[in-house]
mmCIF file of C-alpha atoms in Angstrom:
data_model
loop_
_atom_site.group_PDB
_atom_site.id
_atom_site.type_symbol
_atom_site.label_atom_id
_atom_site.label_comp_id
_atom_site.label_asym_id
_atom_site.label_seq_id
_atom_site.Cartn_x
_atom_site.Cartn_y
_atom_site.Cartn_z
ATOM 1 C CA MET A 1 -43.308 38.188 84.595
ATOM 2 C CA THR A 2 -39.561 38.617 82.637
ATOM 3 C CA PRO A 3 -38.340 36.699 80.408
ATOM 4 C CA THR A 4 -37.307 33.164 82.076
ATOM 5 C CA LEU A 5 -34.647 30.221 81.080
ATOM 6 C CA GLU A 6 -34.698 26.428 81.536
ATOM 7 C CA LEU A 7 -32.421 23.302 80.601
ATOM 8 C CA GLN A 8 -33.872 20.749 78.720
ATOM 9 C CA ASP A 9 -30.428 18.294 79.415
ATOM 10 C CA THR A 10 -28.111 20.576 76.851
ATOM 11 C CA ILE A 11 -30.644 22.382 75.160
ATOM 12 C CA ALA A 12 -31.712 25.376 76.741
ATOM 13 C CA VAL A 13 -35.762 26.739 76.321
ATOM 14 C CA LEU A 14 -35.513 30.367 76.841
ATOM 15 C CA ASN A 15 -39.107 31.432 77.077
ATOM 16 C CA LEU A 16 -39.811 35.422 76.041
ATOM 17 C CA GLY A 17 -42.754 35.612 78.478
ATOM 18 C CA PRO A 18 -46.646 35.178 79.175
ATOM 19 C CA ASP A 19 -47.710 38.358 77.313
ATOM 20 C CA GLU A 20 -47.210 39.975 74.105
ATOM 21 C CA ASN A 21 -43.837 39.629 74.558
ATOM 22 C CA ARG A 22 -43.022 43.926 73.083
ATOM 23 C CA PHE A 23 -39.473 44.864 72.860
ATOM 24 C CA SER A 24 -39.376 47.161 75.614
ATOM 25 C CA PRO A 25 -35.891 48.292 76.718
ATOM 26 C CA ASP A 26 -36.589 46.375 79.848
ATOM 27 C CA TRP A 27 -37.278 42.708 77.996
ATOM 28 C CA LEU A 28 -34.204 43.137 75.498
ATOM 29 C CA ASP A 29 -31.682 43.558 78.472
ATOM 30 C CA THR A 30 -33.104 40.173 80.043
ATOM 31 C CA VAL A 31 -33.386 38.181 76.737
ATOM 32 C CA ASN A 32 -29.650 39.568 76.545
ATOM 33 C CA GLY A 33 -28.783 38.482 79.309
ATOM 34 C CA LEU A 34 -29.916 35.045 79.603
ATOM 35 C CA LEU A 35 -28.281 34.281 75.808
ATOM 36 C CA ASP A 36 -24.930 35.624 77.636
ATOM 37 C CA ASP A 37 -26.379 32.086 79.967
ATOM 38 C CA VAL A 38 -27.169 30.266 77.293
ATOM 39 C CA LEU A 39 -23.309 30.253 75.843
ATOM 40 C CA THR A 40 -22.183 28.958 79.018
ATOM 41 C CA GLN A 41 -25.034 26.792 79.984
ATOM 42 C CA ALA A 42 -25.957 24.526 77.530
ATOM 43 C CA GLN A 43 -25.988 23.263 72.782
ATOM 44 C CA ALA A 44 -28.401 24.370 71.232
ATOM 45 C CA LEU A 45 -31.581 26.994 71.831
ATOM 46 C CA VAL A 46 -35.100 27.332 71.818
ATOM 47 C CA THR A 47 -36.954 29.927 72.644
ATOM 48 C CA VAL A 48 -40.769 29.762 73.100
ATOM 49 C CA GLY A 49 -43.709 32.209 73.992
ATOM 50 C CA ALA A 50 -46.819 31.356 76.465
ATOM 51 C CA GLY A 51 -50.752 31.794 75.647
ATOM 52 C CA LYS A 52 -51.710 33.334 72.730
ATOM 53 C CA PHE A 53 -48.167 35.822 71.470
ATOM 54 C CA TYR A 54 -44.694 34.205 70.348
ATOM 55 C CA SER A 55 -43.857 38.318 70.323
ATOM 56 C CA ASN A 56 -45.703 40.716 68.458
ATOM 57 C CA GLY A 57 -42.805 42.389 68.202
ATOM 58 C CA LEU A 58 -41.576 46.509 69.033
ATOM 59 C CA ASP A 59 -42.360 48.175 71.646
ATOM 60 C CA LEU A 60 -44.913 50.865 70.325
ATOM 61 C CA ASP A 61 -46.020 51.950 73.735
ATOM 62 C CA TRP A 62 -42.401 52.932 74.601
ATOM 63 C CA LEU A 63 -41.209 53.995 71.092
ATOM 64 C CA MET A 64 -44.528 57.153 71.072
ATOM 65 C CA SER A 65 -43.755 58.316 74.233
ATOM 66 C CA HIS A 66 -39.651 58.170 73.281
ATOM 67 C CA GLY A 67 -39.593 59.584 70.164
ATOM 68 C CA ASP A 68 -36.187 60.909 70.488
ATOM 69 C CA ARG A 69 -34.665 57.155 71.229
ATOM 70 C CA ALA A 70 -35.837 56.102 68.500
ATOM 71 C CA ASP A 71 -33.203 55.098 66.702
ATOM 72 C CA TRP A 72 -31.304 53.987 70.008
ATOM 73 C CA TYR A 73 -33.944 51.882 70.444
ATOM 74 C CA VAL A 74 -34.101 50.550 66.503
ATOM 75 C CA GLY A 75 -30.683 49.584 66.899
ATOM 76 C CA ARG A 76 -30.514 47.796 70.000
ATOM 77 C CA VAL A 77 -33.541 45.576 68.508
ATOM 78 C CA GLN A 78 -31.635 45.149 65.563
ATOM 79 C CA ALA A 79 -28.666 44.134 67.681
ATOM 80 C CA LEU A 80 -30.230 41.229 69.221
ATOM 81 C CA PHE A 81 -31.743 39.873 65.048
ATOM 82 C CA SER A 82 -28.799 40.058 64.790
ATOM 83 C CA ARG A 83 -27.335 38.230 67.599
ATOM 84 C CA VAL A 84 -29.834 35.181 67.430
ATOM 85 C CA LEU A 85 -29.182 34.816 63.613
ATOM 86 C CA THR A 86 -26.089 34.159 64.498
ATOM 87 C CA PHE A 87 -25.426 32.998 67.305
ATOM 88 C CA PRO A 88 -22.905 30.237 67.475
ATOM 89 C CA LEU A 89 -25.354 26.625 69.401
ATOM 90 C CA PRO A 90 -27.918 25.224 67.018
ATOM 91 C CA THR A 91 -31.299 27.831 67.228
ATOM 92 C CA VAL A 92 -34.870 26.759 66.301
ATOM 93 C CA ALA A 93 -38.357 29.269 67.871
ATOM 94 C CA ALA A 94 -40.914 27.313 68.787
ATOM 95 C CA VAL A 95 -44.095 29.596 67.632
ATOM 96 C CA ASN A 96 -47.020 28.984 70.228
ATOM 97 C CA GLY A 97 -48.773 32.065 68.997
ATOM 98 C CA HIS A 98 -48.973 34.777 67.081
ATOM 99 C CA ALA A 99 -45.504 36.675 65.402
ATOM 100 C CA PHE A 100 -45.592 40.046 63.836
ATOM 101 C CA GLY A 101 -43.467 42.309 62.634
ATOM 102 C CA ALA A 102 -40.204 42.364 64.353
ATOM 103 C CA GLY A 103 -41.797 39.144 66.117
ATOM 104 C CA ALA A 104 -41.693 37.498 63.791
ATOM 105 C CA MET A 105 -37.662 38.075 61.968
ATOM 106 C CA LEU A 106 -36.828 37.585 65.706
ATOM 107 C CA ALA A 107 -38.627 34.330 64.389
ATOM 108 C CA VAL A 108 -37.150 33.790 61.055
ATOM 109 C CA ALA A 109 -33.375 34.978 62.787
ATOM 110 C CA HIS A 110 -33.301 31.555 64.129
ATOM 111 C CA ASP A 111 -31.808 28.870 61.986
ATOM 112 C CA TYR A 112 -35.700 27.068 61.795
ATOM 113 C CA ARG A 113 -38.900 27.805 63.482
ATOM 114 C CA VAL A 114 -41.872 25.367 64.256
ATOM 115 C CA MET A 115 -45.285 26.557 64.366
ATOM 116 C CA ARG A 116 -48.522 25.358 66.235
ATOM 117 C CA SER A 117 -51.156 24.036 63.562
ATOM 118 C CA ASP A 118 -54.250 24.622 64.947
ATOM 119 C CA ARG A 119 -54.034 28.516 65.504
ATOM 120 C CA GLY A 120 -51.736 32.387 65.627
ATOM 121 C CA TYR A 121 -49.917 33.486 62.286
ATOM 122 C CA LEU A 122 -46.688 34.899 61.485
ATOM 123 C CA CYS A 123 -47.165 37.838 59.516
ATOM 124 C CA PHE A 124 -45.056 41.015 58.076
ATOM 125 C CA PRO A 125 -47.790 43.882 58.847
ATOM 126 C CA GLU A 126 -45.579 46.693 58.287
ATOM 127 C CA VAL A 127 -47.122 47.523 54.884
ATOM 128 C CA ASP A 128 -50.878 47.875 56.160
ATOM 129 C CA ILE A 129 -49.444 49.212 59.225
ATOM 130 C CA HIS A 130 -47.298 52.334 57.396
ATOM 131 C CA ILE A 131 -44.026 51.354 58.767
ATOM 132 C CA PRO A 132 -41.838 50.274 56.390
ATOM 133 C CA PHE A 133 -38.809 47.841 56.906
ATOM 134 C CA THR A 134 -35.447 49.752 57.474
ATOM 135 C CA PRO A 135 -32.758 48.054 55.543
ATOM 136 C CA GLY A 136 -31.313 46.049 58.084
ATOM 137 C CA MET A 137 -34.610 44.296 58.618
ATOM 138 C CA ALA A 138 -35.467 43.997 54.662
ATOM 139 C CA SER A 139 -32.155 42.199 54.849
ATOM 140 C CA LEU A 140 -33.284 39.720 57.612
ATOM 141 C CA ILE A 141 -36.422 39.026 56.040
ATOM 142 C CA GLN A 142 -34.835 38.354 52.275
ATOM 143 C CA ALA A 143 -31.354 36.211 53.857
ATOM 144 C CA LYS A 144 -34.133 33.251 54.873
ATOM 145 C CA LEU A 145 -36.843 33.867 52.570
ATOM 146 C CA ALA A 146 -37.343 32.832 49.211
ATOM 147 C CA PRO A 147 -37.188 35.111 46.219
ATOM 148 C CA GLN A 148 -41.452 35.712 46.382
ATOM 149 C CA THR A 149 -41.779 34.535 49.369
ATOM 150 C CA ALA A 150 -40.286 37.592 50.360
ATOM 151 C CA VAL A 151 -42.350 39.860 47.917
ATOM 152 C CA THR A 152 -45.742 38.300 49.198
ATOM 153 C CA ALA A 153 -45.159 38.167 53.005
ATOM 154 C CA MET A 154 -43.553 42.220 52.781
ATOM 155 C CA THR A 155 -45.577 44.061 50.392
ATOM 156 C CA THR A 156 -48.364 42.082 51.550
ATOM 157 C CA GLY A 157 -48.185 42.176 55.024
ATOM 158 C CA HIS A 158 -50.173 38.106 55.125
ATOM 159 C CA ARG A 159 -50.638 35.837 57.439
ATOM 160 C CA TYR A 160 -49.303 32.722 57.814
ATOM 161 C CA GLY A 161 -50.919 29.575 59.697
ATOM 162 C CA GLY A 162 -49.045 26.867 61.021
ATOM 163 C CA GLU A 163 -48.991 25.129 57.886
ATOM 164 C CA ALA A 164 -49.341 27.290 55.404
ATOM 165 C CA ALA A 165 -45.674 28.521 56.936
ATOM 166 C CA VAL A 166 -44.335 25.539 56.134
ATOM 167 C CA ALA A 167 -45.469 25.603 52.291
ATOM 168 C CA ALA A 168 -43.686 28.441 52.390
ATOM 169 C CA GLY A 169 -41.221 28.380 53.896
ATOM 170 C CA LEU A 170 -41.335 29.784 57.394
ATOM 171 C CA ALA A 171 -41.998 27.462 58.852
ATOM 172 C CA ASP A 172 -39.526 23.875 59.177
ATOM 173 C CA ARG A 173 -42.508 22.424 61.021
ATOM 174 C CA ALA A 174 -46.299 22.310 61.951
ATOM 175 C CA ALA A 175 -46.922 20.837 65.700
ATOM 176 C CA THR A 176 -50.594 21.588 67.778
ATOM 177 C CA GLU A 177 -50.386 23.506 70.639
ATOM 178 C CA HIS A 178 -48.997 21.280 73.131
ATOM 179 C CA GLU A 179 -46.482 19.210 70.989
ATOM 180 C CA VAL A 180 -44.609 22.899 69.602
ATOM 181 C CA ARG A 181 -42.062 23.346 72.269
ATOM 182 C CA SER A 182 -41.114 19.769 72.371
ATOM 183 C CA ALA A 183 -41.455 18.952 68.243
ATOM 184 C CA ALA A 184 -38.887 22.503 68.961
ATOM 185 C CA ILE A 185 -36.523 20.049 71.218
ATOM 186 C CA ASP A 186 -36.917 17.151 69.150
ATOM 187 C CA LEU A 187 -35.375 19.135 66.332
ATOM 188 C CA MET A 188 -32.280 20.794 67.894
ATOM 189 C CA ARG A 189 -31.729 16.696 69.616
ATOM 190 C CA PRO A 190 -29.527 15.180 66.928
ATOM 191 C CA LEU A 191 -27.569 18.983 66.630
ATOM 192 C CA VAL A 192 -25.814 19.302 70.352
ATOM 193 C CA GLY A 193 -22.487 19.641 70.089
ATOM 194 C CA LYS A 194 -21.309 20.787 67.281
ATOM 195 C CA ASP A 195 -17.718 23.071 67.668
ATOM 196 C CA SER A 196 -19.691 26.918 68.817
ATOM 197 C CA GLY A 197 -16.210 28.493 67.504
ATOM 198 C CA THR A 198 -17.177 26.713 64.279
ATOM 199 C CA LEU A 199 -20.931 27.068 63.669
ATOM 200 C CA GLY A 200 -20.394 31.064 64.915
ATOM 201 C CA ALA A 201 -18.095 31.863 62.119
ATOM 202 C CA ILE A 202 -19.748 29.815 59.957
ATOM 203 C CA LYS A 203 -22.707 32.185 60.552
ATOM 204 C CA ALA A 204 -21.021 34.799 60.410
ATOM 205 C CA THR A 205 -20.034 34.588 56.957
ATOM 206 C CA MET A 206 -22.987 32.990 55.664
ATOM 207 C CA PHE A 207 -24.661 36.356 57.074
ATOM 208 C CA ALA A 208 -22.137 38.923 57.041
ATOM 209 C CA ALA A 209 -24.435 42.037 54.226
ATOM 210 C CA THR A 210 -27.196 40.553 56.750
ATOM 211 C CA THR A 211 -25.446 41.669 60.255
ATOM 212 C CA ALA A 212 -23.487 44.946 58.307
ATOM 213 C CA ALA A 213 -26.838 46.479 57.901
ATOM 214 C CA LEU A 214 -28.534 45.620 60.742
ATOM 215 C CA ALA A 215 -25.543 47.612 62.216
ATOM 216 C CA ALA A 216 -25.916 50.723 59.893
#
């Protein structure tokens, strides 16, 4: 199954999919098309997965079999991070389950995060799987996390559950499995109606160094 989009009044809910929601080229195409739709149909964005995973990030199987296209692929992934980071609407990731690696980076690229409290981890495992962060990925994480939290998250591979993620500033709220999505929608309701041109310009200025690193 592929990602889908539905509207809750003026809030778009982009469901990343029902499995590990790894970033295959087809998945990236679909998500970018749905983000185009969000811009014409909604005033805020919620992203969420279904079941055990929010997203496990890079499609390593695809990458292993298309090694000659690795730079192209990473560029596309980083372009998605940059797009979400500077999206001209309020955004929140409803982290319904595990968010690992690039999946955690996607969540961090949103304005806010609501994380499931009873199960699931947000984790940057790169240090343990021997994949150093690109400059763009490092910049993204460091733009959103307090300095010491970034050190711990990026250099130890620590797994943050919902409550620990809130305590560390990685997430804004924790909610039970059945309330993660509704809590994210509730977080967006007071923020709808902001001028998208102004909001997009503010985010572009705020994160200019990170978007430049992601595009490099």
